[in-house]
Amino acid sequence: MTQSPVERYDLAVIGAGMSGMAAALFAAQRGLSTILIGSSGGLLFASGLLDLLAVHPVPERRLWSSPYDALAALARDQPEHPLARIDPSAIRMAFKAFASALASAGLDYAPLVERNSDMLTSMGTVKTSFGVPLTMVAGIAALEARPPCLLLDFRGLREFSARQITATLADRWPQLRHQRVVFPGFDAIPEVNAVHLARALEIPETRDRLMALIRPLLGGARVLGLPAVLGLGRSREVHVAFEAGLGVPVFEIPTMPPSVPGLRLQEALEKAVSVRRVRRRQASVRALTFDNATALLDLDVPGWERISASAVVLATGRFNSRGLTADRHGVRESLLGLPVQQPASRDEWHQRDFLDLGGHAINRTGLRTDGTCRPLDTTGKPAWPNLFAIGSVLANQDWTRAKCGSGLAIATAWAAIEQLARQLRGSGMNAKLG
Ligand SMILES: Cc1cc2nc3c(=O)[nH]c(=O)nc-3n(C[C@H](O)[C@H](O)[C@H](O)COP(=O)(O)OP(=O)(O)OC[C@H]3O[C@@H](n4cnc5c(N)ncnc54)[C@H](O)[C@@H]3O)c2cc1C
């Protein structure tokens, strides 16, 4: 017996990482009825920084101060890279829309200028990125000017050592000092967790107690750095309170994943999609089939559940996220078995040297698409007119090495939804799009 679909949407987005979240947001902003399927747990591993493009060419490890200059070079050198196929003006709009959705959910980023910025990591190294949470932004000027600065850490917070950062930078930043304090109320706890500290700092009395401990330590410091623990959903309020209460700029340094900034991003994105009435299902899609103009999705939930949609965005990620599967026969796309661009043999997946500057071919495998993010079938044509693939599942990119993870996710999400809106408008399938 065939059961009729229970719910129908304009768009089903499969995967709720950075790219799926962005696609759902952009689609809902355009008035498309959208369902977003998958867990957003992977976002916990994000640093909170939104990279656009910092490194190109990857083997030379050339760092760019302007991501848009880097994109222009990428378009010349690697026109098949998914970011090179998107108009920079669309990328600008995509980032603006994404940051504004985060701000409306309480997570502020510094105004997006045309530059990348350098900031400190918890290892004492420097990371170049594009979108910087407001709570971290004072660290950019501090790293540039290197004024007297106090770095603080907390007894029992194992993933962050102010002493280690200070030691790493001692020759380049002689006026950087470090201090360790016992977090108020956690005196009896030998090992503390950044999320617990962040929650505690949303209570005004706790932050007053912490600021009372910090004031005498400041000495001549003109800026204060500390691990990213300044609140979760209320980081804006906690950060403002610290700067006002201490009288110096205060900046957070991202800790190792899973981190508080990742959790903030996850919470803000969930809030943003919910406010825009995106239907959410924390489930896995176990089968995707097409019936003429309709996609049918079977969800992996107890019992049987099928939904249908006029269009589908595959935002299923790479190997860790199960979007791609590798076995001894090669790399496969997990849901539809779409052709994956990959080396001819397994011997070519990896370079001999694990640290090879050029990276490994396996990290550039993925789905080939036409110029509008539609994955191609074995004949080189779009597999289905209303099927799109975005984010890290795409071929011809190595986002970790090029430092373009969020840029790839946000920009391809924007491009796919733009194209979908055009197609639906053209077909008259969605009256709301005019
Ligand atoms: C350790 C780490 C550090 C990072 N640091 C940075 C950083 O410093 N700067 C930056 O810009 N970005 C960073 N990122 C984020 C990065 O930008 C994104 O993770 C990356 O772009 C990939 O996003 P994605 O949405 O394409 O894929 P993923 O994040 O991999 O998400 C894919 C999702 O699809 C789901 N999925 C797969 N198959 C199905 C199915 N059948 N049904 C339902 N769901 C499914 C998976 O469960 C997963 O949640 C970091 C990520 C990680 C993991």
CSV table of C-alpha atoms and ligand atoms in Angstrom, one decimal:
chain,number,residue,atom,x,y,z
A,1,MET,CA,0.0,0.0,0.0
A,2,THR,CA,1.3,3.5,-0.9
A,3,GLN,CA,0.8,6.1,1.8
A,4,SER,CA,0.4,9.7,0.6
A,5,PRO,CA,3.0,12.2,1.7
A,6,VAL,CA,2.1,13.9,5.0
A,7,GLU,CA,3.6,17.3,4.5
A,8,ARG,CA,4.6,19.3,1.5
A,9,TYR,CA,7.2,22.1,1.3
A,10,ASP,CA,8.7,24.3,-1.3
A,11,LEU,CA,12.1,23.3,-0.1
A,12,ALA,CA,13.7,20.5,2.0
A,13,VAL,CA,17.2,21.2,3.2
A,14,ILE,CA,19.1,18.0,4.2
A,15,GLY,CA,21.8,18.7,6.8
A,16,ALA,CA,21.8,21.4,9.5
A,17,GLY,CA,25.5,22.4,9.6
A,18,MET,CA,26.6,25.8,8.5
A,19,SER,CA,25.5,25.5,4.9
A,20,GLY,CA,22.1,23.9,5.6
A,21,MET,CA,21.3,26.5,8.2
A,22,ALA,CA,22.3,29.3,5.8
A,23,ALA,CA,20.2,27.8,3.0
A,24,ALA,CA,17.1,27.4,5.3
A,25,LEU,CA,17.5,31.0,6.4
A,26,PHE,CA,17.9,32.4,2.9
A,27,ALA,CA,14.9,30.4,1.6
A,28,ALA,CA,12.7,31.4,4.5
A,29,GLN,CA,13.6,35.1,3.9
A,30,ARG,CA,12.3,34.7,0.4
A,31,GLY,CA,9.0,33.3,1.6
A,32,LEU,CA,9.6,29.7,0.7
A,33,SER,CA,8.0,27.1,3.0
A,34,THR,CA,11.1,25.3,4.2
A,35,ILE,CA,11.9,22.2,6.3
A,36,LEU,CA,15.4,21.8,7.7
A,37,ILE,CA,16.3,18.2,8.5
A,38,GLY,CA,19.3,17.1,10.6
A,39,SER,CA,21.1,17.8,13.8
A,40,SER,CA,23.0,21.1,14.3
A,41,GLY,CA,25.4,19.4,16.8
A,42,GLY,CA,28.3,19.7,14.4
A,43,LEU,CA,28.2,23.5,14.8
A,44,LEU,CA,29.6,23.1,18.3
A,45,PHE,CA,32.9,22.4,16.7
A,46,ALA,CA,33.0,25.7,14.8
A,47,SER,CA,35.3,28.4,16.3
A,48,GLY,CA,32.7,31.1,15.8
A,49,LEU,CA,34.9,32.8,13.3
A,50,LEU,CA,33.4,33.1,9.8
A,51,ASP,CA,36.2,32.5,7.3
A,52,LEU,CA,35.6,33.7,3.8
A,53,LEU,CA,39.0,33.0,2.0
A,54,ALA,CA,42.3,33.5,3.7
A,55,VAL,CA,44.8,31.2,2.0
A,56,HIS,CA,45.5,30.9,-1.8
A,57,PRO,CA,47.2,29.1,-3.4
A,58,VAL,CA,47.0,26.4,-0.7
A,59,PRO,CA,50.5,24.9,-1.5
A,60,GLU,CA,52.1,28.3,-1.1
A,61,ARG,CA,50.1,29.1,2.1
A,62,ARG,CA,49.8,32.7,0.9
A,63,LEU,CA,47.7,34.7,3.3
A,64,TRP,CA,45.5,37.5,2.0
A,65,SER,CA,44.4,40.6,3.9
A,66,SER,CA,41.5,41.1,1.5
A,67,PRO,CA,39.3,38.0,1.0
A,68,TYR,CA,37.9,39.7,-2.1
A,69,ASP,CA,41.3,40.0,-3.7
A,70,ALA,CA,41.9,36.4,-2.8
A,71,LEU,CA,38.6,35.5,-4.5
A,72,ALA,CA,39.7,37.3,-7.6
A,73,ALA,CA,43.0,35.4,-7.6
A,74,LEU,CA,41.1,32.1,-7.0
A,75,ALA,CA,38.8,32.9,-10.0
A,76,ARG,CA,41.8,33.3,-12.2
A,77,ASP,CA,43.8,30.3,-11.0
A,78,GLN,CA,41.1,27.8,-10.1
A,79,PRO,CA,37.9,28.7,-11.9
A,80,GLU,CA,36.4,25.3,-11.0
A,81,HIS,CA,36.5,26.1,-7.2
A,82,PRO,CA,32.9,26.5,-6.0
A,83,LEU,CA,33.7,30.0,-4.5
A,84,ALA,CA,35.2,31.1,-7.8
A,85,ARG,CA,31.9,30.5,-9.6
A,86,ILE,CA,29.9,32.9,-7.4
A,87,ASP,CA,29.8,36.6,-8.1
A,88,PRO,CA,31.5,38.5,-5.3
A,89,SER,CA,28.5,40.9,-5.0
A,90,ALA,CA,26.4,37.8,-4.2
A,91,ILE,CA,28.9,36.7,-1.6
A,92,ARG,CA,28.8,40.2,0.0
A,93,MET,CA,25.0,40.0,0.2
A,94,ALA,CA,25.1,36.5,1.5
A,95,PHE,CA,27.4,37.4,4.4
A,96,LYS,CA,25.4,40.5,5.2
A,97,ALA,CA,22.1,38.5,5.3
A,98,PHE,CA,23.8,35.8,7.5
A,99,ALA,CA,25.3,38.2,9.9
A,100,SER,CA,22.1,40.2,10.2
A,101,ALA,CA,20.1,37.0,11.0
A,102,LEU,CA,22.7,36.2,13.7
A,103,ALA,CA,22.4,39.7,15.1
A,104,SER,CA,18.7,39.5,15.3
A,105,ALA,CA,19.1,36.3,17.2
A,106,GLY,CA,21.4,38.1,19.7
A,107,LEU,CA,24.8,37.1,18.3
A,108,ASP,CA,26.7,40.2,17.1
A,109,TYR,CA,29.6,40.2,14.6
A,110,ALA,CA,31.8,43.2,13.9
A,111,PRO,CA,30.7,45.1,10.8
A,112,LEU,CA,31.9,43.2,7.8
A,113,VAL,CA,34.5,45.2,6.1
A,114,GLU,CA,36.5,44.1,3.0
A,115,ARG,CA,39.4,42.8,5.0
A,116,ASN,CA,40.5,39.7,6.8
A,117,SER,CA,41.7,40.2,10.4
A,118,ASP,CA,44.4,38.5,12.4
A,119,MET,CA,43.6,37.3,15.9
A,120,LEU,CA,45.1,35.1,18.6
A,121,THR,CA,44.2,31.5,19.1
A,122,SER,CA,44.3,29.5,22.3
A,123,MET,CA,47.7,28.1,21.1
A,124,GLY,CA,49.3,31.5,20.9
A,125,THR,CA,49.3,31.3,17.1
A,126,VAL,CA,47.6,33.8,14.8
A,127,LYS,CA,44.5,33.0,12.8
A,128,THR,CA,43.3,35.0,9.8
A,129,SER,CA,39.6,35.3,9.4
A,130,PHE,CA,36.8,37.4,8.0
A,131,GLY,CA,33.7,37.5,10.2
A,132,VAL,CA,34.6,38.1,13.8
A,133,PRO,CA,32.2,38.0,16.8
A,134,LEU,CA,32.0,41.3,18.5
A,135,THR,CA,33.3,39.8,21.8
A,136,MET,CA,36.6,39.0,20.0
A,137,VAL,CA,37.1,42.1,18.0
A,138,ALA,CA,39.2,44.1,20.5
A,139,GLY,CA,41.8,41.4,20.2
A,140,ILE,CA,42.5,42.4,16.6
A,141,ALA,CA,43.7,45.9,17.5
A,142,ALA,CA,45.5,44.6,20.5
A,143,LEU,CA,47.4,42.0,18.3
A,144,GLU,CA,48.3,44.8,15.9
A,145,ALA,CA,49.4,47.5,18.3
A,146,ARG,CA,50.6,45.1,21.2
A,147,PRO,CA,49.9,47.5,24.1
A,148,PRO,CA,50.3,46.4,27.7
A,149,CYS,CA,47.8,43.6,27.9
A,150,LEU,CA,46.6,41.2,30.6
A,151,LEU,CA,45.7,37.7,29.6
A,152,LEU,CA,43.5,35.9,32.1
A,153,ASP,CA,42.8,32.2,32.6
A,154,PHE,CA,40.9,30.2,35.1
A,155,ARG,CA,42.1,27.5,37.5
A,156,GLY,CA,40.8,24.1,36.2
A,157,LEU,CA,40.0,25.3,32.6
A,158,ARG,CA,42.3,22.8,31.0
A,159,GLU,CA,41.8,23.9,27.4
A,160,PHE,CA,43.2,27.4,27.8
A,161,SER,CA,46.5,28.5,29.2
A,162,ALA,CA,47.2,32.3,29.3
A,163,ARG,CA,50.8,31.3,30.4
A,164,GLN,CA,51.3,29.3,27.3
A,165,ILE,CA,50.0,32.1,25.0
A,166,THR,CA,52.2,34.6,26.7
A,167,ALA,CA,55.3,32.4,26.5
A,168,THR,CA,54.7,31.8,22.7
A,169,LEU,CA,54.5,35.5,22.1
A,170,ALA,CA,57.0,36.7,24.6
A,171,ASP,CA,59.6,38.0,22.0
A,172,ARG,CA,57.0,39.7,19.8
A,173,TRP,CA,54.7,41.1,22.6
A,174,PRO,CA,56.8,41.9,25.6
A,175,GLN,CA,54.0,43.8,27.4
A,176,LEU,CA,51.7,40.8,27.4
A,177,ARG,CA,51.2,39.4,31.0
A,178,HIS,CA,49.2,36.5,32.3
A,179,GLN,CA,47.3,35.8,35.5
A,180,ARG,CA,45.3,32.9,36.7
A,181,VAL,CA,42.2,33.3,38.9
A,182,VAL,CA,39.8,31.0,40.6
A,183,PHE,CA,36.4,31.5,39.1
A,184,PRO,CA,33.9,32.7,41.7
A,185,GLY,CA,31.7,30.0,43.0
A,186,PHE,CA,33.9,27.2,41.5
A,187,ASP,CA,36.5,27.2,44.3
A,188,ALA,CA,35.9,23.6,45.2
A,189,ILE,CA,35.8,22.3,41.7
A,190,PRO,CA,39.2,21.1,40.3
A,191,GLU,CA,38.2,21.0,36.7
A,192,VAL,CA,35.9,23.6,35.2
A,193,ASN,CA,34.0,23.7,31.9
A,194,ALA,CA,33.9,26.8,29.6
A,195,VAL,CA,30.1,26.3,29.1
A,196,HIS,CA,29.4,26.3,32.8
A,197,LEU,CA,31.5,29.5,33.2
A,198,ALA,CA,29.7,31.2,30.3
A,199,ARG,CA,26.4,30.4,31.9
A,200,ALA,CA,27.5,31.6,35.3
A,201,LEU,CA,28.6,35.0,33.8
A,202,GLU,CA,25.1,35.6,32.6
A,203,ILE,CA,24.3,36.2,36.3
A,204,PRO,CA,25.1,39.8,37.2
A,205,GLU,CA,26.4,39.0,40.7
A,206,THR,CA,28.9,36.4,39.4
A,207,ARG,CA,30.3,38.8,36.9
A,208,ASP,CA,30.6,41.5,39.6
A,209,ARG,CA,32.5,39.1,41.7
A,210,LEU,CA,34.8,38.1,38.9
A,211,MET,CA,35.4,41.8,37.9
A,212,ALA,CA,36.3,42.5,41.6
A,213,LEU,CA,39.0,39.8,41.3
A,214,ILE,CA,40.3,41.2,38.0
A,215,ARG,CA,40.5,44.9,38.8
A,216,PRO,CA,43.5,44.7,41.1
A,217,LEU,CA,45.3,42.5,38.6
A,218,LEU,CA,45.0,44.9,35.6
A,219,GLY,CA,47.9,47.1,36.7
A,220,GLY,CA,48.8,49.2,33.6
A,221,ALA,CA,47.1,46.9,31.2
A,222,ARG,CA,45.2,48.8,28.5
A,223,VAL,CA,43.3,45.7,27.3
A,224,LEU,CA,42.2,42.4,28.8
A,225,GLY,CA,42.0,39.1,27.0
A,226,LEU,CA,40.4,36.0,28.3
A,227,PRO,CA,39.0,32.6,27.1
A,228,ALA,CA,35.7,32.7,25.3
A,229,VAL,CA,33.4,32.4,28.3
A,230,LEU,CA,31.5,35.7,28.2
A,231,GLY,CA,28.0,34.3,28.3
A,232,LEU,CA,26.0,32.1,25.9
A,233,GLY,CA,22.8,33.6,24.5
A,234,ARG,CA,23.5,36.9,26.3
A,235,SER,CA,27.1,37.4,25.2
A,236,ARG,CA,26.3,40.9,24.0
A,237,GLU,CA,25.2,42.0,27.5
A,238,VAL,CA,28.0,40.2,29.3
A,239,HIS,CA,30.7,41.7,27.1
A,240,VAL,CA,29.3,45.2,27.5
A,241,ALA,CA,29.2,44.7,31.3
A,242,PHE,CA,32.8,43.7,31.4
A,243,GLU,CA,34.1,46.6,29.3
A,244,ALA,CA,32.1,49.1,31.3
A,245,GLY,CA,33.0,47.5,34.7
A,246,LEU,CA,36.7,47.2,34.0
A,247,GLY,CA,37.2,50.4,31.9
A,248,VAL,CA,39.4,48.7,29.3
A,249,PRO,CA,38.6,46.9,26.0
A,250,VAL,CA,38.0,43.2,26.6
A,251,PHE,CA,38.4,40.4,24.1
A,252,GLU,CA,37.7,36.7,24.0
A,253,ILE,CA,40.1,34.1,22.5
A,254,PRO,CA,38.3,31.1,21.0
A,255,THR,CA,39.1,27.9,23.0
A,256,MET,CA,39.5,24.4,21.5
A,257,PRO,CA,36.3,22.9,20.0
A,258,PRO,CA,33.7,22.1,21.1
A,259,SER,CA,33.6,25.7,22.3
A,260,VAL,CA,31.3,28.4,23.7
A,261,PRO,CA,31.4,30.4,20.4
A,262,GLY,CA,30.4,27.2,18.6
A,263,LEU,CA,27.5,26.7,21.0
A,264,ARG,CA,26.5,30.4,20.6
A,265,LEU,CA,26.4,30.0,16.8
A,266,GLN,CA,24.3,26.8,17.1
A,267,GLU,CA,21.8,28.4,19.4
A,268,ALA,CA,21.6,31.7,17.4
A,269,LEU,CA,21.1,29.8,14.1
A,270,GLU,CA,18.4,27.5,15.6
A,271,LYS,CA,16.7,30.7,16.9
A,272,ALA,CA,17.0,32.5,13.6
A,273,VAL,CA,15.5,29.6,11.6
A,274,SER,CA,12.7,29.2,14.1
A,275,VAL,CA,11.8,32.9,14.0
A,276,ARG,CA,11.6,32.6,10.2
A,277,ARG,CA,9.2,29.7,10.6
A,278,VAL,CA,11.5,27.1,9.1
A,279,ARG,CA,10.1,23.7,10.1
A,280,ARG,CA,12.8,21.7,12.0
A,281,ARG,CA,13.2,18.0,12.2
A,282,GLN,CA,16.1,16.5,14.2
A,283,ALA,CA,16.2,13.4,12.0
A,284,SER,CA,18.3,11.8,9.4
A,285,VAL,CA,17.0,11.4,5.8
A,286,ARG,CA,17.4,7.7,4.9
A,287,ALA,CA,16.1,7.9,1.3
A,288,LEU,CA,15.5,10.5,-1.3
A,289,THR,CA,13.6,9.8,-4.5
A,290,PHE,CA,12.1,11.9,-7.2
A,291,ASP,CA,8.6,11.6,-8.7
A,292,ASN,CA,8.4,14.0,-11.6
A,293,ALA,CA,8.4,17.5,-10.0
A,294,THR,CA,8.3,16.2,-6.5
A,295,ALA,CA,11.1,15.0,-4.2
A,296,LEU,CA,10.1,12.4,-1.6
A,297,LEU,CA,12.2,12.2,1.6
A,298,ASP,CA,11.9,9.3,4.0
A,299,LEU,CA,13.0,10.2,7.5
A,300,ASP,CA,14.8,7.9,9.9
A,301,VAL,CA,12.3,8.2,12.7
A,302,PRO,CA,10.4,5.5,14.7
A,303,GLY,CA,7.5,4.4,12.5
A,304,TRP,CA,7.4,5.7,8.9
A,305,GLU,CA,7.5,9.4,7.9
A,306,ARG,CA,7.7,10.8,4.4
A,307,ILE,CA,7.7,14.4,3.4
A,308,SER,CA,7.6,15.9,0.0
A,309,ALA,CA,9.2,19.0,-1.5
A,310,SER,CA,9.4,20.9,-4.8
A,311,ALA,CA,13.1,21.3,-4.3
A,312,VAL,CA,15.9,19.8,-2.2
A,313,VAL,CA,19.2,21.2,-1.0
A,314,LEU,CA,21.9,18.6,-0.1
A,315,ALA,CA,24.0,20.2,2.7
A,316,THR,CA,25.2,16.9,4.0
A,317,GLY,CA,28.9,17.6,4.4
A,318,ARG,CA,31.9,15.3,3.9
A,319,PHE,CA,33.1,12.1,5.5
A,320,ASN,CA,32.7,12.9,9.1
A,321,SER,CA,29.1,14.1,8.5
A,322,ARG,CA,28.2,11.1,6.3
A,323,GLY,CA,27.6,13.1,3.1
A,324,LEU,CA,30.4,11.2,1.5
A,325,THR,CA,31.3,7.6,2.2
A,326,ALA,CA,34.7,6.1,1.4
A,327,ASP,CA,35.4,2.4,1.0
A,328,ARG,CA,37.9,0.3,-0.9
A,329,HIS,CA,36.0,0.8,-4.1
A,330,GLY,CA,36.1,4.6,-3.9
A,331,VAL,CA,34.2,7.6,-2.6
A,332,ARG,CA,30.4,7.6,-2.9
A,333,GLU,CA,27.7,10.2,-2.3
A,334,SER,CA,25.7,8.6,0.5
A,335,LEU,CA,22.1,9.5,-0.3
A,336,LEU,CA,21.6,9.3,-4.0
A,337,GLY,CA,24.8,7.7,-5.2
A,338,LEU,CA,25.6,10.8,-7.3
A,339,PRO,CA,28.9,10.7,-9.1
A,340,VAL,CA,31.8,11.9,-7.0
A,341,GLN,CA,34.8,13.6,-8.5
A,342,GLN,CA,37.7,11.7,-7.2
A,343,PRO,CA,41.2,10.4,-8.1
A,344,ALA,CA,41.3,7.4,-10.4
A,345,SER,CA,42.7,5.1,-7.7
A,346,ARG,CA,42.9,5.0,-3.9
A,347,ASP,CA,46.7,5.3,-4.2
A,348,GLU,CA,46.2,8.9,-5.2
A,349,TRP,CA,44.0,9.8,-2.2
A,350,HIS,CA,46.9,10.9,0.0
A,351,GLN,CA,50.3,12.3,-0.6
A,352,ARG,CA,53.2,10.4,0.9
A,353,ASP,CA,53.8,13.2,3.4
A,354,PHE,CA,50.9,13.7,5.8
A,355,LEU,CA,51.9,17.4,6.2
A,356,ASP,CA,52.3,18.0,2.4
A,357,LEU,CA,51.7,21.7,1.9
A,358,GLY,CA,49.4,21.0,-1.1
A,359,GLY,CA,47.0,18.9,1.0
A,360,HIS,CA,45.5,15.6,-0.1
A,361,ALA,CA,43.4,14.8,-3.1
A,362,ILE,CA,40.8,13.0,-0.9
A,363,ASN,CA,40.0,16.4,0.7
A,364,ARG,CA,39.1,17.8,-2.7
A,365,THR,CA,36.7,15.0,-3.7
A,366,GLY,CA,33.0,15.8,-3.8
A,367,LEU,CA,30.1,16.6,-6.0
A,368,ARG,CA,30.6,18.4,-9.3
A,369,THR,CA,27.9,21.0,-10.1
A,370,ASP,CA,26.8,23.2,-12.9
A,371,GLY,CA,27.3,26.9,-12.5
A,372,THR,CA,24.2,27.1,-10.3
A,373,CYS,CA,25.0,24.5,-7.6
A,374,ARG,CA,23.1,21.7,-9.2
A,375,PRO,CA,24.9,18.4,-8.9
A,376,LEU,CA,25.6,16.5,-12.1
A,377,ASP,CA,24.7,13.0,-13.0
A,378,THR,CA,26.9,10.6,-15.0
A,379,THR,CA,26.0,12.3,-18.3
A,380,GLY,CA,27.2,15.7,-17.0
A,381,LYS,CA,23.7,17.1,-16.8
A,382,PRO,CA,21.9,18.3,-13.6
A,383,ALA,CA,20.7,15.2,-11.8
A,384,TRP,CA,17.3,16.8,-11.1
A,385,PRO,CA,16.3,20.4,-12.0
A,386,ASN,CA,15.5,21.3,-8.4
A,387,LEU,CA,18.3,19.5,-6.6
A,388,PHE,CA,21.1,21.6,-5.3
A,389,ALA,CA,24.3,20.7,-3.4
A,390,ILE,CA,26.2,23.2,-1.2
A,391,GLY,CA,28.9,23.5,1.4
A,392,SER,CA,31.7,21.1,2.0
A,393,VAL,CA,30.2,18.2,0.0
A,394,LEU,CA,31.3,20.0,-3.2
A,395,ALA,CA,34.4,19.0,-5.2
A,396,ASN,CA,37.4,21.1,-6.1
A,397,GLN,CA,37.9,22.7,-2.7
A,398,ASP,CA,39.8,22.0,0.5
A,399,TRP,CA,38.1,24.4,2.9
A,400,THR,CA,40.2,23.6,6.0
A,401,ARG,CA,43.5,24.5,4.2
A,402,ALA,CA,42.1,27.5,2.3
A,403,LYS,CA,40.4,28.8,5.4
A,404,CYS,CA,37.1,29.3,3.5
A,405,GLY,CA,34.7,26.9,5.5
A,406,SER,CA,32.0,29.4,6.4
A,407,GLY,CA,32.4,31.3,3.1
A,408,LEU,CA,31.9,28.2,1.1
A,409,ALA,CA,28.9,27.2,3.2
A,410,ILE,CA,27.2,30.7,3.2
A,411,ALA,CA,28.0,31.7,-0.4
A,412,THR,CA,26.9,28.4,-2.0
A,413,ALA,CA,23.7,28.4,0.1
A,414,TRP,CA,23.0,31.9,-1.2
A,415,ALA,CA,23.7,31.0,-4.8
A,416,ALA,CA,21.6,27.8,-4.6
A,417,ILE,CA,18.6,29.7,-3.2
A,418,GLU,CA,18.9,32.5,-5.7
A,419,GLN,CA,18.8,30.0,-8.5
A,420,LEU,CA,15.9,28.1,-6.9
A,421,ALA,CA,13.9,31.3,-6.5
A,422,ARG,CA,14.6,32.1,-10.2
A,423,GLN,CA,13.5,28.6,-11.3
A,424,LEU,CA,10.3,28.7,-9.1
A,425,ARG,CA,9.5,32.2,-10.3
A,426,GLY,CA,10.0,31.1,-13.9
A,427,SER,CA,7.8,28.0,-13.6
A,428,GLY,CA,5.1,30.0,-11.7
A,429,MET,CA,5.3,27.3,-9.0
A,430,ASN,CA,5.5,29.7,-6.1
A,431,ALA,CA,3.2,32.7,-6.2
A,432,LYS,CA,5.0,34.4,-3.3
A,433,LEU,CA,8.1,34.9,-5.4
A,434,GLY,CA,6.2,37.0,-7.8
B,1,LIG,C1,36.5,21.5,14.0
B,1,LIG,C2,35.9,22.5,13.1
B,1,LIG,C3,36.4,23.8,13.2
B,1,LIG,C4,35.8,24.8,12.4
B,1,LIG,N1,36.4,26.0,12.4
B,1,LIG,C5,35.9,26.9,11.5
B,1,LIG,C6,36.6,28.2,11.4
B,1,LIG,O1,37.5,28.5,12.2
B,1,LIG,N2,36.1,29.1,10.5
B,1,LIG,C7,35.0,28.8,9.7
B,1,LIG,O2,34.7,29.6,8.9
B,1,LIG,N3,34.4,27.6,9.8
B,1,LIG,C8,34.8,26.7,10.7
B,1,LIG,N4,34.2,25.5,10.8
B,1,LIG,C9,32.9,25.3,10.2
B,1,LIG,C10,32.9,25.0,8.7
B,1,LIG,O3,32.8,26.2,8.1
B,1,LIG,C11,31.8,24.1,8.3
B,1,LIG,O4,31.7,23.0,9.1
B,1,LIG,C12,32.1,23.6,6.9
B,1,LIG,O5,31.9,24.7,6.1
B,1,LIG,C13,31.1,22.5,6.5
B,1,LIG,O6,29.8,22.9,6.6
B,1,LIG,P1,28.6,22.1,5.9
B,1,LIG,O7,27.3,22.6,6.4
B,1,LIG,O8,28.9,22.0,4.5
B,1,LIG,O9,28.9,20.6,6.4
B,1,LIG,P2,28.8,20.0,7.9
B,1,LIG,O10,29.1,21.0,8.9
B,1,LIG,O11,29.6,18.8,7.8
B,1,LIG,O12,27.3,19.6,8.1
B,1,LIG,C14,26.6,18.6,7.3
B,1,LIG,C15,25.5,18.1,8.2
B,1,LIG,O13,24.7,17.2,7.4
B,1,LIG,C16,24.2,16.2,8.2
B,1,LIG,N5,23.8,15.1,7.4
B,1,LIG,C17,24.5,14.3,6.6
B,1,LIG,N6,23.7,13.3,6.0
B,1,LIG,C18,22.5,13.6,6.4
B,1,LIG,C19,21.2,12.9,6.2
B,1,LIG,N7,21.1,11.9,5.4
B,1,LIG,N8,20.1,13.4,6.9
B,1,LIG,C20,20.2,14.5,7.7
B,1,LIG,N9,21.4,15.1,8.0
B,1,LIG,C21,22.5,14.7,7.3
B,1,LIG,C22,25.4,15.9,9.1
B,1,LIG,O14,24.9,15.2,10.3
B,1,LIG,C23,25.9,17.3,9.4
B,1,LIG,O15,25.3,17.9,10.5
B,1,LIG,C24,34.7,24.5,11.6
B,1,LIG,C25,34.2,23.2,11.6
B,1,LIG,C26,34.8,22.2,12.3
B,1,LIG,C27,34.2,20.8,12.3
